[in-house]
Amino acid sequence: MNINTVNDLIETTLPKLTARQEEILGLITLAIEESGLPPTRAEIANRLGFASANAAEEHLRALAKKGYIELSPGTSRGIRITHSNNHSSANNFRQLNLPSGGLQQLTLPLIGRVAAGCPITAIEHIEKQVPVDPSLFSKGADYLLRVKGMSMRDAGILDGDYLAVKKTTEARNGDIVVARIDDEVTVKRLQRKKDSSGSYIELQAENPEFKNIIVTAEADFTLEGQAVGLIRANGI
């Protein structure tokens, strides 16, 4: 049985979606493509004019029951697309288990603790090489960064996860980035803001237990890269 035959079987065996369910699946795909993250229930409700986030939750559960998405309990963005129904264009940020093998794989260096003053991809920071299916990350990843802590919990990024990062010095508002502030490397959501004193950068946590970081003019700030994917290293 070839790949096309398998895909045809998937198309015919999955239940058909309602127009509203197709709309929501398309919205989820677009959000992942544009920001690297699935939307929250509140964002879906606001975008589609639902009265409450509960209405969005009901549609998400229906999509999950039909096999198009998987829902991860305990996180506001815990949505993973498992079948796109032709809505998928470029899923930049997918939560996936470590690949068990494949015909086409590349290896990415896994970066652990980063020493002060050293390039993030310096050889002394590399814990190991991890085999990865190159099709997982549409933008292409240059390395994996081992996540430390739970400051990005509500974005579905947990302690111990492997964050796939593309090297870049540019990012848009709302992107999840790897940034260096003085001698500390952190993963946060980038926001450029203005107030009466001028422009500044705020690195936002996705967990109310953690404070956002305001990057002052005096700080030595470097954008190390943009998150383009996530590997759930423990298989959860």
C-alpha positions as YAML, in Angstrom:
chain: A
units: angstrom
residues:
- id: 1
  name: MET
  ca: [0.00, 0.00, 0.00]
- id: 2
  name: ASN
  ca: [1.54, 3.31, -1.03]
- id: 3
  name: ILE
  ca: [1.38, 6.64, 0.80]
- id: 4
  name: ASN
  ca: [-1.35, 8.04, -1.45]
- id: 5
  name: THR
  ca: [-3.55, 5.04, -0.74]
- id: 6
  name: VAL
  ca: [-3.05, 5.48, 3.00]
- id: 7
  name: ASN
  ca: [-3.96, 9.17, 2.73]
- id: 8
  name: ASP
  ca: [-7.07, 8.30, 0.70]
- id: 9
  name: LEU
  ca: [-8.15, 5.86, 3.42]
- id: 10
  name: ILE
  ca: [-7.68, 8.54, 6.09]
- id: 11
  name: GLU
  ca: [-9.77, 10.97, 4.06]
- id: 12
  name: THR
  ca: [-12.63, 8.49, 3.68]
- id: 13
  name: THR
  ca: [-12.63, 7.07, 7.21]
- id: 14
  name: LEU
  ca: [-12.59, 10.28, 9.23]
- id: 15
  name: PRO
  ca: [-16.03, 11.75, 9.89]
- id: 16
  name: LYS
  ca: [-16.94, 14.81, 7.86]
- id: 17
  name: LEU
  ca: [-16.87, 18.19, 9.56]
- id: 18
  name: THR
  ca: [-19.65, 20.71, 9.82]
- id: 19
  name: ALA
  ca: [-19.06, 24.13, 8.28]
- id: 20
  name: ARG
  ca: [-18.40, 25.60, 11.74]
- id: 21
  name: GLN
  ca: [-15.97, 22.84, 12.64]
- id: 22
  name: GLU
  ca: [-14.08, 23.41, 9.37]
- id: 23
  name: GLU
  ca: [-13.95, 27.11, 10.21]
- id: 24
  name: ILE
  ca: [-12.50, 26.42, 13.64]
- id: 25
  name: LEU
  ca: [-9.96, 23.93, 12.29]
- id: 26
  name: GLY
  ca: [-8.90, 26.52, 9.72]
- id: 27
  name: LEU
  ca: [-8.58, 29.15, 12.44]
- id: 28
  name: ILE
  ca: [-6.39, 26.87, 14.54]
- id: 29
  name: THR
  ca: [-4.16, 26.15, 11.54]
- id: 30
  name: LEU
  ca: [-3.89, 29.84, 10.66]
- id: 31
  name: ALA
  ca: [-3.00, 30.78, 14.24]
- id: 32
  name: ILE
  ca: [-0.23, 28.18, 14.28]
- id: 33
  name: GLU
  ca: [1.04, 29.40, 10.92]
- id: 34
  name: GLU
  ca: [1.07, 33.07, 11.89]
- id: 35
  name: SER
  ca: [2.14, 33.02, 15.54]
- id: 36
  name: GLY
  ca: [3.55, 29.54, 16.06]
- id: 37
  name: LEU
  ca: [0.88, 28.63, 18.61]
- id: 38
  name: PRO
  ca: [-2.66, 27.33, 18.64]
- id: 39
  name: PRO
  ca: [-5.28, 29.81, 19.89]
- id: 40
  name: THR
  ca: [-6.87, 29.79, 23.33]
- id: 41
  name: ARG
  ca: [-10.55, 29.02, 23.74]
- id: 42
  name: ALA
  ca: [-11.18, 32.69, 24.49]
- id: 43
  name: GLU
  ca: [-9.41, 33.74, 21.29]
- id: 44
  name: ILE
  ca: [-11.48, 31.31, 19.23]
- id: 45
  name: ALA
  ca: [-14.67, 32.58, 20.84]
- id: 46
  name: ASN
  ca: [-13.71, 36.20, 20.24]
- id: 47
  name: ARG
  ca: [-12.70, 35.62, 16.62]
- id: 48
  name: LEU
  ca: [-15.83, 33.68, 15.71]
- id: 49
  name: GLY
  ca: [-18.29, 35.67, 17.81]
- id: 50
  name: PHE
  ca: [-19.19, 32.99, 20.34]
- id: 51
  name: ALA
  ca: [-20.89, 34.10, 23.55]
- id: 52
  name: SER
  ca: [-18.30, 32.35, 25.72]
- id: 53
  name: ALA
  ca: [-15.17, 30.22, 25.66]
- id: 54
  name: ASN
  ca: [-17.36, 27.25, 26.62]
- id: 55
  name: ALA
  ca: [-18.88, 27.27, 23.14]
- id: 56
  name: ALA
  ca: [-15.42, 27.06, 21.62]
- id: 57
  name: GLU
  ca: [-14.59, 24.19, 23.98]
- id: 58
  name: GLU
  ca: [-17.62, 22.22, 22.77]
- id: 59
  name: HIS
  ca: [-16.51, 22.56, 19.14]
- id: 60
  name: LEU
  ca: [-12.95, 21.58, 20.03]
- id: 61
  name: ARG
  ca: [-14.17, 18.44, 21.78]
- id: 62
  name: ALA
  ca: [-16.19, 17.58, 18.69]
- id: 63
  name: LEU
  ca: [-13.11, 18.01, 16.50]
- id: 64
  name: ALA
  ca: [-11.11, 15.83, 18.89]
- id: 65
  name: LYS
  ca: [-13.82, 13.15, 18.89]
- id: 66
  name: LYS
  ca: [-13.72, 13.08, 15.08]
- id: 67
  name: GLY
  ca: [-9.95, 12.67, 15.12]
- id: 68
  name: TYR
  ca: [-8.85, 16.00, 13.65]
- id: 69
  name: ILE
  ca: [-7.16, 17.39, 16.76]
- id: 70
  name: GLU
  ca: [-5.86, 16.26, 20.14]
- id: 71
  name: LEU
  ca: [-6.49, 18.25, 23.32]
- id: 72
  name: SER
  ca: [-3.98, 18.40, 26.16]
- id: 73
  name: PRO
  ca: [-5.64, 19.03, 29.54]
- id: 74
  name: GLY
  ca: [-4.28, 21.72, 31.82]
- id: 75
  name: THR
  ca: [-3.03, 24.18, 29.19]
- id: 76
  name: SER
  ca: [-4.99, 26.95, 27.51]
- id: 77
  name: ARG
  ca: [-3.27, 26.30, 24.17]
- id: 78
  name: GLY
  ca: [-3.12, 22.54, 24.40]
- id: 79
  name: ILE
  ca: [-4.37, 21.84, 20.88]
- id: 80
  name: ARG
  ca: [-2.51, 19.69, 18.36]
- id: 81
  name: ILE
  ca: [-3.68, 19.16, 14.80]
- id: 82
  name: THR
  ca: [-3.64, 15.49, 13.84]
- id: 83
  name: HIS
  ca: [-5.46, 15.78, 10.51]
- id: 84
  name: SER
  ca: [-5.86, 19.02, 8.60]
- id: 85
  name: ASN
  ca: [-8.76, 18.28, 6.22]
- id: 86
  name: ASN
  ca: [-6.82, 20.31, 3.63]
- id: 87
  name: HIS
  ca: [-6.68, 23.40, 5.88]
- id: 88
  name: SER
  ca: [-3.03, 23.00, 6.82]
- id: 89
  name: SER
  ca: [-0.57, 25.34, 5.09]
- id: 90
  name: ALA
  ca: [2.54, 25.48, 7.27]
- id: 91
  name: ASN
  ca: [2.27, 24.37, 10.88]
- id: 92
  name: ASN
  ca: [5.26, 26.17, 12.40]
- id: 93
  name: PHE
  ca: [4.73, 25.03, 15.92]
- id: 94
  name: ARG
  ca: [3.64, 21.43, 16.62]
- id: 95
  name: GLN
  ca: [3.80, 19.51, 19.87]
- id: 96
  name: LEU
  ca: [5.09, 16.07, 18.92]
- id: 97
  name: ASN
  ca: [6.76, 13.12, 20.56]
- id: 98
  name: LEU
  ca: [10.34, 12.27, 19.70]
- id: 99
  name: PRO
  ca: [10.45, 10.46, 16.35]
- id: 100
  name: SER
  ca: [11.07, 6.74, 16.63]
- id: 101
  name: GLY
  ca: [12.58, 6.47, 13.18]
- id: 102
  name: GLY
  ca: [11.99, 7.32, 9.57]
- id: 103
  name: LEU
  ca: [13.38, 7.21, 6.09]
- id: 104
  name: GLN
  ca: [14.32, 10.88, 6.15]
- id: 105
  name: GLN
  ca: [15.81, 12.29, 9.31]
- id: 106
  name: LEU
  ca: [18.27, 14.94, 10.26]
- id: 107
  name: THR
  ca: [19.96, 15.47, 13.58]
- id: 108
  name: LEU
  ca: [19.78, 18.67, 15.56]
- id: 109
  name: PRO
  ca: [22.08, 19.58, 18.44]
- id: 110
  name: LEU
  ca: [20.33, 19.66, 21.82]
- id: 111
  name: ILE
  ca: [21.49, 22.69, 23.78]
- id: 112
  name: GLY
  ca: [21.44, 22.41, 27.55]
- id: 113
  name: ARG
  ca: [22.67, 24.96, 30.06]
- id: 114
  name: VAL
  ca: [24.26, 27.97, 28.35]
- id: 115
  name: ALA
  ca: [27.37, 29.43, 29.94]
- id: 116
  name: ALA
  ca: [27.69, 33.20, 30.28]
- id: 117
  name: GLY
  ca: [29.47, 34.94, 27.45]
- id: 118
  name: CYS
  ca: [29.49, 31.93, 25.09]
- id: 119
  name: PRO
  ca: [27.57, 31.51, 21.82]
- id: 120
  name: ILE
  ca: [24.42, 29.52, 22.42]
- id: 121
  name: THR
  ca: [25.45, 26.81, 19.94]
- id: 122
  name: ALA
  ca: [28.99, 26.48, 21.26]
- id: 123
  name: ILE
  ca: [30.10, 22.86, 21.28]
- id: 124
  name: GLU
  ca: [30.39, 22.78, 25.06]
- id: 125
  name: HIS
  ca: [26.64, 23.45, 25.34]
- id: 126
  name: ILE
  ca: [25.61, 20.51, 23.14]
- id: 127
  name: GLU
  ca: [24.31, 17.58, 25.18]
- id: 128
  name: LYS
  ca: [23.66, 15.25, 22.25]
- id: 129
  name: GLN
  ca: [22.39, 15.05, 18.70]
- id: 130
  name: VAL
  ca: [18.67, 14.28, 18.36]
- id: 131
  name: PRO
  ca: [17.20, 12.62, 15.23]
- id: 132
  name: VAL
  ca: [14.31, 14.69, 13.87]
- id: 133
  name: ASP
  ca: [12.01, 14.34, 10.89]
- id: 134
  name: PRO
  ca: [12.83, 17.47, 8.80]
- id: 135
  name: SER
  ca: [9.18, 17.87, 7.77]
- id: 136
  name: LEU
  ca: [8.12, 18.69, 11.35]
- id: 137
  name: PHE
  ca: [9.26, 22.29, 11.18]
- id: 138
  name: SER
  ca: [8.30, 24.18, 8.04]
- id: 139
  name: LYS
  ca: [10.62, 27.10, 8.73]
- id: 140
  name: GLY
  ca: [13.55, 24.82, 9.43]
- id: 141
  name: ALA
  ca: [15.18, 24.44, 12.84]
- id: 142
  name: ASP
  ca: [18.86, 24.97, 13.57]
- id: 143
  name: TYR
  ca: [18.96, 23.51, 17.08]
- id: 144
  name: LEU
  ca: [16.88, 22.23, 20.00]
- id: 145
  name: LEU
  ca: [16.92, 24.02, 23.34]
- id: 146
  name: ARG
  ca: [16.09, 22.12, 26.50]
- id: 147
  name: VAL
  ca: [13.39, 24.11, 28.30]
- id: 148
  name: LYS
  ca: [14.07, 25.01, 31.92]
- id: 149
  name: GLY
  ca: [11.15, 25.91, 34.18]
- id: 150
  name: MET
  ca: [7.44, 26.51, 33.66]
- id: 151
  name: SER
  ca: [7.28, 30.20, 32.72]
- id: 152
  name: MET
  ca: [5.73, 29.30, 29.32]
- id: 153
  name: ARG
  ca: [3.36, 26.66, 30.67]
- id: 154
  name: ASP
  ca: [0.17, 28.18, 29.27]
- id: 155
  name: ALA
  ca: [1.70, 28.18, 25.78]
- id: 156
  name: GLY
  ca: [2.11, 24.42, 26.14]
- id: 157
  name: ILE
  ca: [5.87, 24.67, 26.68]
- id: 158
  name: LEU
  ca: [6.84, 22.63, 29.71]
- id: 159
  name: ASP
  ca: [9.96, 21.98, 31.74]
- id: 160
  name: GLY
  ca: [12.13, 19.43, 29.95]
- id: 161
  name: ASP
  ca: [10.61, 19.95, 26.49]
- id: 162
  name: TYR
  ca: [12.88, 20.40, 23.50]
- id: 163
  name: LEU
  ca: [12.16, 23.73, 21.79]
- id: 164
  name: ALA
  ca: [13.05, 23.77, 18.10]
- id: 165
  name: VAL
  ca: [14.71, 27.09, 17.29]
- id: 166
  name: LYS
  ca: [15.59, 28.82, 14.03]
- id: 167
  name: LYS
  ca: [18.51, 31.21, 14.29]
- id: 168
  name: THR
  ca: [17.41, 34.75, 13.55]
- id: 169
  name: THR
  ca: [17.89, 38.27, 14.82]
- id: 170
  name: GLU
  ca: [14.42, 39.36, 13.72]
- id: 171
  name: ALA
  ca: [10.98, 38.48, 15.06]
- id: 172
  name: ARG
  ca: [7.47, 39.88, 15.04]
- id: 173
  name: ASN
  ca: [5.35, 40.92, 17.99]
- id: 174
  name: GLY
  ca: [3.80, 37.83, 19.50]
- id: 175
  name: ASP
  ca: [6.51, 35.44, 18.38]
- id: 176
  name: ILE
  ca: [8.02, 33.11, 20.95]
- id: 177
  name: VAL
  ca: [11.73, 33.75, 20.95]
- id: 178
  name: VAL
  ca: [14.97, 32.73, 22.56]
- id: 179
  name: ALA
  ca: [16.62, 35.87, 23.89]
- id: 180
  name: ARG
  ca: [19.80, 36.65, 25.76]
- id: 181
  name: ILE
  ca: [19.66, 39.39, 28.38]
- id: 182
  name: ASP
  ca: [23.11, 40.16, 29.70]
- id: 183
  name: ASP
  ca: [24.34, 36.63, 30.50]
- id: 184
  name: GLU
  ca: [20.97, 34.89, 30.81]
- id: 185
  name: VAL
  ca: [19.14, 33.01, 28.05]
- id: 186
  name: THR
  ca: [15.35, 32.90, 28.29]
- id: 187
  name: VAL
  ca: [12.32, 31.73, 26.27]
- id: 188
  name: LYS
  ca: [9.50, 34.27, 26.19]
- id: 189
  name: ARG
  ca: [6.94, 35.94, 23.94]
- id: 190
  name: LEU
  ca: [8.28, 39.09, 22.28]
- id: 191
  name: GLN
  ca: [6.37, 42.35, 22.48]
- id: 192
  name: ARG
  ca: [7.64, 45.76, 21.37]
- id: 193
  name: LYS
  ca: [5.89, 48.58, 23.20]
- id: 194
  name: LYS
  ca: [5.91, 52.35, 23.55]
- id: 195
  name: ASP
  ca: [5.19, 54.68, 26.41]
- id: 196
  name: SER
  ca: [5.86, 58.33, 27.22]
- id: 197
  name: SER
  ca: [9.58, 57.67, 27.57]
- id: 198
  name: GLY
  ca: [9.94, 55.86, 24.23]
- id: 199
  name: SER
  ca: [10.06, 52.34, 22.81]
- id: 200
  name: TYR
  ca: [11.01, 49.28, 24.78]
- id: 201
  name: ILE
  ca: [10.87, 45.49, 24.64]
- id: 202
  name: GLU
  ca: [8.83, 43.31, 26.98]
- id: 203
  name: LEU
  ca: [9.44, 39.58, 27.17]
- id: 204
  name: GLN
  ca: [6.19, 38.05, 28.32]
- id: 205
  name: ALA
  ca: [5.76, 34.86, 30.31]
- id: 206
  name: GLU
  ca: [2.84, 32.51, 29.67]
- id: 207
  name: ASN
  ca: [2.27, 31.71, 33.31]
- id: 208
  name: PRO
  ca: [0.79, 34.20, 35.82]
- id: 209
  name: GLU
  ca: [3.21, 32.94, 38.48]
- id: 210
  name: PHE
  ca: [6.09, 34.51, 36.54]
- id: 211
  name: LYS
  ca: [6.76, 38.19, 35.90]
- id: 212
  name: ASN
  ca: [7.33, 39.65, 32.46]
- id: 213
  name: ILE
  ca: [10.80, 40.96, 31.73]
- id: 214
  name: ILE
  ca: [11.23, 44.58, 30.73]
- id: 215
  name: VAL
  ca: [14.38, 45.03, 28.65]
- id: 216
  name: THR
  ca: [15.95, 48.33, 29.63]
- id: 217
  name: ALA
  ca: [18.15, 50.43, 27.39]
- id: 218
  name: GLU
  ca: [21.13, 49.54, 29.57]
- id: 219
  name: ALA
  ca: [20.65, 45.79, 29.15]
- id: 220
  name: ASP
  ca: [22.77, 43.77, 26.77]
- id: 221
  name: PHE
  ca: [19.95, 42.26, 24.70]
- id: 222
  name: THR
  ca: [20.34, 39.80, 21.82]
- id: 223
  name: LEU
  ca: [17.68, 37.91, 19.93]
- id: 224
  name: GLU
  ca: [19.06, 34.39, 19.52]
- id: 225
  name: GLY
  ca: [16.24, 32.79, 17.55]
- id: 226
  name: GLN
  ca: [12.55, 32.10, 17.00]
- id: 227
  name: ALA
  ca: [10.65, 29.03, 18.18]
- id: 228
  name: VAL
  ca: [9.44, 26.97, 15.22]
- id: 229
  name: GLY
  ca: [8.45, 23.72, 16.92]
- id: 230
  name: LEU
  ca: [8.28, 21.70, 20.08]
- id: 231
  name: ILE
  ca: [9.21, 18.13, 20.89]
- id: 232
  name: ARG
  ca: [7.60, 16.66, 23.96]
- id: 233
  name: ALA
  ca: [10.66, 14.77, 25.12]
- id: 234
  name: ASN
  ca: [8.88, 12.72, 27.79]
- id: 235
  name: GLY
  ca: [6.19, 11.56, 25.39]
- id: 236
  name: ILE
  ca: [3.28, 13.20, 27.23]
...
